[in-house]
């Protein structure tokens, strides 16, 4: 249903299955919760995404990387940067996509130096982010710096980008 761009229907189906005593046990897995959280993210409903994450924990279902990036995505879609940064901090081994979200969240809170640290960690063999993620992340920091009129940080971030050879 998500591929058909019907997030509301997806959430309705998940909630219906969870409400029935006959089918509730099949919804108690990270994969289905992640799909429901992704649907909430597409609706920019961060509160529902967090509520689903809480229900997951209460049922003993451990969130995986995709689950946490879906929750962070819901928070970012709703401009809830502090919450997204908190979710990012819970990710033990972030992939490139999660790191890109982490940069967006931190930059959105004004923690530009912390966001830049994520990018600076992407050197050599330890690089997890794709070039696309790296460029998007630099752009995010520079644009957010300019929006907050932090011209010194915008210039320093741009200089860092050039020093990295991008």
PDB file of C-alpha atoms in Angstrom:
ATOM      1  CA  UNK A   1       0.000   0.000   0.000  1.00  0.00           C
ATOM      2  CA  UNK A   2       2.920   2.337   0.596  1.00  0.00           C
ATOM      3  CA  UNK A   3       4.157   1.749  -2.934  1.00  0.00           C
ATOM      4  CA  UNK A   4       0.679   2.696  -4.150  1.00  0.00           C
ATOM      5  CA  UNK A   5       1.041   5.935  -2.155  1.00  0.00           C
ATOM      6  CA  UNK A   6      -1.794   5.085   0.230  1.00  0.00           C
ATOM      7  CA  UNK A   7      -0.277   5.655   3.687  1.00  0.00           C
ATOM      8  CA  UNK A   8      -3.645   6.246   5.376  1.00  0.00           C
ATOM      9  CA  UNK A   9      -4.965   2.901   4.138  1.00  0.00           C
ATOM     10  CA  UNK A  10      -1.744   1.241   5.276  1.00  0.00           C
ATOM     11  CA  UNK A  11      -2.127   2.615   8.796  1.00  0.00           C
ATOM     12  CA  UNK A  12      -5.814   1.693   8.917  1.00  0.00           C
ATOM     13  CA  UNK A  13      -5.017  -1.893   7.930  1.00  0.00           C
ATOM     14  CA  UNK A  14      -2.215  -2.115  10.520  1.00  0.00           C
ATOM     15  CA  UNK A  15      -4.456  -0.738  13.283  1.00  0.00           C
ATOM     16  CA  UNK A  16      -7.318  -3.066  12.310  1.00  0.00           C
ATOM     17  CA  UNK A  17      -5.043  -6.093  12.375  1.00  0.00           C
ATOM     18  CA  UNK A  18      -3.621  -5.030  15.733  1.00  0.00           C
ATOM     19  CA  UNK A  19      -7.067  -4.508  17.258  1.00  0.00           C
ATOM     20  CA  UNK A  20      -8.292  -8.002  16.475  1.00  0.00           C
ATOM     21  CA  UNK A  21      -7.412 -10.734  18.954  1.00  0.00           C
ATOM     22  CA  UNK A  22      -7.166 -13.148  16.039  1.00  0.00           C
ATOM     23  CA  UNK A  23      -4.576 -11.147  14.077  1.00  0.00           C
ATOM     24  CA  UNK A  24      -2.858  -8.968  16.674  1.00  0.00           C
ATOM     25  CA  UNK A  25       0.025 -11.391  17.174  1.00  0.00           C
ATOM     26  CA  UNK A  26       1.083 -11.160  13.525  1.00  0.00           C
ATOM     27  CA  UNK A  27       1.574  -7.390  13.817  1.00  0.00           C
ATOM     28  CA  UNK A  28       4.099  -7.817  16.613  1.00  0.00           C
ATOM     29  CA  UNK A  29       7.200  -7.669  14.440  1.00  0.00           C
ATOM     30  CA  UNK A  30       9.630  -4.933  13.485  1.00  0.00           C
ATOM     31  CA  UNK A  31       8.927  -5.203   9.757  1.00  0.00           C
ATOM     32  CA  UNK A  32       5.188  -4.408  10.041  1.00  0.00           C
ATOM     33  CA  UNK A  33       5.745  -1.711  12.648  1.00  0.00           C
ATOM     34  CA  UNK A  34       8.333  -0.127  10.353  1.00  0.00           C
ATOM     35  CA  UNK A  35       5.844  -0.091   7.478  1.00  0.00           C
ATOM     36  CA  UNK A  36       3.230   1.559   9.718  1.00  0.00           C
ATOM     37  CA  UNK A  37       5.766   4.108  10.991  1.00  0.00           C
ATOM     38  CA  UNK A  38       6.849   4.851   7.419  1.00  0.00           C
ATOM     39  CA  UNK A  39       3.183   5.464   6.536  1.00  0.00           C
ATOM     40  CA  UNK A  40       2.914   7.887   9.471  1.00  0.00           C
ATOM     41  CA  UNK A  41       6.100   9.563   8.224  1.00  0.00           C
ATOM     42  CA  UNK A  42       4.612  10.102   4.776  1.00  0.00           C
ATOM     43  CA  UNK A  43       1.641  11.755   6.481  1.00  0.00           C
ATOM     44  CA  UNK A  44       4.067  13.925   8.525  1.00  0.00           C
ATOM     45  CA  UNK A  45       2.436  12.476  11.649  1.00  0.00           C
ATOM     46  CA  UNK A  46       5.442  12.320  13.967  1.00  0.00           C
ATOM     47  CA  UNK A  47       3.254  11.836  17.040  1.00  0.00           C
ATOM     48  CA  UNK A  48       1.763   8.673  15.605  1.00  0.00           C
ATOM     49  CA  UNK A  49       5.193   7.412  14.582  1.00  0.00           C
ATOM     50  CA  UNK A  50       6.486   7.897  18.133  1.00  0.00           C
ATOM     51  CA  UNK A  51       3.329   6.319  19.571  1.00  0.00           C
ATOM     52  CA  UNK A  52       3.865   3.270  17.335  1.00  0.00           C
ATOM     53  CA  UNK A  53       7.494   3.087  18.484  1.00  0.00           C
ATOM     54  CA  UNK A  54       6.303   3.165  22.106  1.00  0.00           C
ATOM     55  CA  UNK A  55       3.769   0.405  21.429  1.00  0.00           C
ATOM     56  CA  UNK A  56       6.508  -1.615  19.806  1.00  0.00           C
ATOM     57  CA  UNK A  57       8.682  -1.334  22.902  1.00  0.00           C
ATOM     58  CA  UNK A  58       5.761  -2.177  25.193  1.00  0.00           C
ATOM     59  CA  UNK A  59       5.193  -5.402  23.225  1.00  0.00           C
ATOM     60  CA  UNK A  60       8.872  -6.304  23.405  1.00  0.00           C
ATOM     61  CA  UNK A  61       9.529  -5.762  19.697  1.00  0.00           C
ATOM     62  CA  UNK A  62      13.009  -4.319  19.202  1.00  0.00           C
ATOM     63  CA  UNK A  63      13.210  -1.541  16.620  1.00  0.00           C
ATOM     64  CA  UNK A  64      15.805  -1.982  13.908  1.00  0.00           C
ATOM     65  CA  UNK A  65      17.745   0.597  11.903  1.00  0.00           C
ATOM     66  CA  UNK A  66      14.941   1.050   9.365  1.00  0.00           C
ATOM     67  CA  UNK A  67      12.389   1.512  12.142  1.00  0.00           C
ATOM     68  CA  UNK A  68      14.420   4.261  13.787  1.00  0.00           C
ATOM     69  CA  UNK A  69      15.141   6.010  10.483  1.00  0.00           C
ATOM     70  CA  UNK A  70      11.410   5.912   9.712  1.00  0.00           C
ATOM     71  CA  UNK A  71      10.650   7.580  13.079  1.00  0.00           C
ATOM     72  CA  UNK A  72      13.414  10.146  12.513  1.00  0.00           C
ATOM     73  CA  UNK A  73      11.999  10.766   9.039  1.00  0.00           C
ATOM     74  CA  UNK A  74       8.553  11.428  10.501  1.00  0.00           C
ATOM     75  CA  UNK A  75      10.052  13.918  12.944  1.00  0.00           C
ATOM     76  CA  UNK A  76      12.044  15.637  10.191  1.00  0.00           C
ATOM     77  CA  UNK A  77       8.990  15.815   7.916  1.00  0.00           C
ATOM     78  CA  UNK A  78       7.168  17.650  10.706  1.00  0.00           C
ATOM     79  CA  UNK A  79      10.160  19.953  11.428  1.00  0.00           C
ATOM     80  CA  UNK A  80      10.650  18.331  14.847  1.00  0.00           C
ATOM     81  CA  UNK A  81      14.445  18.513  14.717  1.00  0.00           C
ATOM     82  CA  UNK A  82      15.077  18.015  18.444  1.00  0.00           C
ATOM     83  CA  UNK A  83      13.080  14.775  18.445  1.00  0.00           C
ATOM     84  CA  UNK A  84      14.781  13.596  15.258  1.00  0.00           C
ATOM     85  CA  UNK A  85      18.187  14.260  16.850  1.00  0.00           C
ATOM     86  CA  UNK A  86      17.159  12.233  19.914  1.00  0.00           C
ATOM     87  CA  UNK A  87      16.084   9.342  17.688  1.00  0.00           C
ATOM     88  CA  UNK A  88      19.353   9.558  15.739  1.00  0.00           C
ATOM     89  CA  UNK A  89      21.282   9.280  19.010  1.00  0.00           C
ATOM     90  CA  UNK A  90      19.555   5.934  19.663  1.00  0.00           C
ATOM     91  CA  UNK A  91      20.887   4.414  16.430  1.00  0.00           C
ATOM     92  CA  UNK A  92      23.853   2.235  17.359  1.00  0.00           C
ATOM     93  CA  UNK A  93      25.376   1.685  13.914  1.00  0.00           C
ATOM     94  CA  UNK A  94      23.907   4.242  11.482  1.00  0.00           C
ATOM     95  CA  UNK A  95      24.074   3.717   7.761  1.00  0.00           C
ATOM     96  CA  UNK A  96      24.570   6.555   5.283  1.00  0.00           C
ATOM     97  CA  UNK A  97      20.874   7.396   5.124  1.00  0.00           C
ATOM     98  CA  UNK A  98      20.608   7.580   8.923  1.00  0.00           C
ATOM     99  CA  UNK A  99      23.720   9.770   9.063  1.00  0.00           C
ATOM    100  CA  UNK A 100      22.171  12.102   6.502  1.00  0.00           C
ATOM    101  CA  UNK A 101      19.088  12.328   8.739  1.00  0.00           C
ATOM    102  CA  UNK A 102      21.337  12.938  11.733  1.00  0.00           C
ATOM    103  CA  UNK A 103      22.995  15.851   9.948  1.00  0.00           C
ATOM    104  CA  UNK A 104      19.597  17.297   9.005  1.00  0.00           C
ATOM    105  CA  UNK A 105      18.308  16.937  12.565  1.00  0.00           C
ATOM    106  CA  UNK A 106      21.374  18.455  14.212  1.00  0.00           C
ATOM    107  CA  UNK A 107      21.585  21.237  11.668  1.00  0.00           C
ATOM    108  CA  UNK A 108      17.902  21.973  12.192  1.00  0.00           C
ATOM    109  CA  UNK A 109      18.528  22.429  15.917  1.00  0.00           C
ATOM    110  CA  UNK A 110      21.432  24.773  15.219  1.00  0.00           C
ATOM    111  CA  UNK A 111      24.070  22.250  16.339  1.00  0.00           C
ATOM    112  CA  UNK A 112      26.104  22.874  13.197  1.00  0.00           C
ATOM    113  CA  UNK A 113      29.428  21.683  14.627  1.00  0.00           C
ATOM    114  CA  UNK A 114      27.886  18.341  15.673  1.00  0.00           C
ATOM    115  CA  UNK A 115      26.328  17.951  12.216  1.00  0.00           C
ATOM    116  CA  UNK A 116      29.678  18.695  10.595  1.00  0.00           C
ATOM    117  CA  UNK A 117      31.390  16.075  12.799  1.00  0.00           C
ATOM    118  CA  UNK A 118      29.208  13.407  11.185  1.00  0.00           C
ATOM    119  CA  UNK A 119      30.416  14.527   7.759  1.00  0.00           C
ATOM    120  CA  UNK A 120      34.038  14.735   8.856  1.00  0.00           C
ATOM    121  CA  UNK A 121      33.833  11.120  10.029  1.00  0.00           C
ATOM    122  CA  UNK A 122      33.283  10.088   6.409  1.00  0.00           C
ATOM    123  CA  UNK A 123      36.867   9.719   5.257  1.00  0.00           C
ATOM    124  CA  UNK A 124      38.594   6.799   3.649  1.00  0.00           C
ATOM    125  CA  UNK A 125      37.544   3.286   4.535  1.00  0.00           C
ATOM    126  CA  UNK A 126      35.184   4.457   7.266  1.00  0.00           C
ATOM    127  CA  UNK A 127      32.966   6.228   4.710  1.00  0.00           C
ATOM    128  CA  UNK A 128      29.389   4.987   4.931  1.00  0.00           C
ATOM    129  CA  UNK A 129      27.563   7.899   3.317  1.00  0.00           C
ATOM    130  CA  UNK A 130      27.241   8.033  -0.457  1.00  0.00           C
ATOM    131  CA  UNK A 131      28.444  11.094  -2.338  1.00  0.00           C
ATOM    132  CA  UNK A 132      24.812  12.117  -2.735  1.00  0.00           C
ATOM    133  CA  UNK A 133      24.246  11.915   1.045  1.00  0.00           C
ATOM    134  CA  UNK A 134      27.413  13.879   1.724  1.00  0.00           C
ATOM    135  CA  UNK A 135      26.535  16.659  -0.719  1.00  0.00           C
ATOM    136  CA  UNK A 136      22.951  16.865   0.571  1.00  0.00           C
ATOM    137  CA  UNK A 137      24.263  17.084   4.122  1.00  0.00           C
ATOM    138  CA  UNK A 138      26.732  19.872   3.312  1.00  0.00           C
ATOM    139  CA  UNK A 139      23.943  21.745   1.558  1.00  0.00           C
ATOM    140  CA  UNK A 140      21.666  21.306   4.588  1.00  0.00           C
ATOM    141  CA  UNK A 141      24.243  22.749   6.977  1.00  0.00           C
ATOM    142  CA  UNK A 142      25.068  25.665   4.686  1.00  0.00           C
ATOM    143  CA  UNK A 143      21.409  26.534   4.013  1.00  0.00           C
ATOM    144  CA  UNK A 144      20.450  26.246   7.704  1.00  0.00           C
ATOM    145  CA  UNK A 145      23.462  28.385   8.648  1.00  0.00           C
ATOM    146  CA  UNK A 146      22.415  31.045   6.164  1.00  0.00           C
ATOM    147  CA  UNK A 147      18.789  30.922   7.354  1.00  0.00           C
ATOM    148  CA  UNK A 148      19.949  31.545  10.915  1.00  0.00           C
ATOM    149  CA  UNK A 149      22.305  34.278   9.648  1.00  0.00           C
ATOM    150  CA  UNK A 150      25.362  32.387  10.858  1.00  0.00           C
ATOM    151  CA  UNK A 151      27.546  33.474   7.962  1.00  0.00           C
ATOM    152  CA  UNK A 152      30.761  32.418   9.693  1.00  0.00           C
ATOM    153  CA  UNK A 153      29.527  28.827   9.974  1.00  0.00           C
ATOM    154  CA  UNK A 154      28.191  28.822   6.408  1.00  0.00           C
ATOM    155  CA  UNK A 155      31.581  29.959   5.123  1.00  0.00           C
ATOM    156  CA  UNK A 156      33.481  27.482   7.309  1.00  0.00           C
ATOM    157  CA  UNK A 157      31.251  24.607   6.180  1.00  0.00           C
ATOM    158  CA  UNK A 158      31.696  25.558   2.533  1.00  0.00           C
ATOM    159  CA  UNK A 159      35.465  25.767   3.033  1.00  0.00           C
ATOM    160  CA  UNK A 160      35.389  22.324   4.665  1.00  0.00           C
ATOM    161  CA  UNK A 161      33.463  20.982   1.685  1.00  0.00           C
ATOM    162  CA  UNK A 162      36.102  22.306  -0.693  1.00  0.00           C
ATOM    163  CA  UNK A 163      38.968  20.971   1.460  1.00  0.00           C
ATOM    164  CA  UNK A 164      37.402  17.509   1.314  1.00  0.00           C
ATOM    165  CA  UNK A 165      37.693  17.630  -2.468  1.00  0.00           C
ATOM    166  CA  UNK A 166      34.026  17.569  -3.371  1.00  0.00           C
TER     167      UNK A 166
END
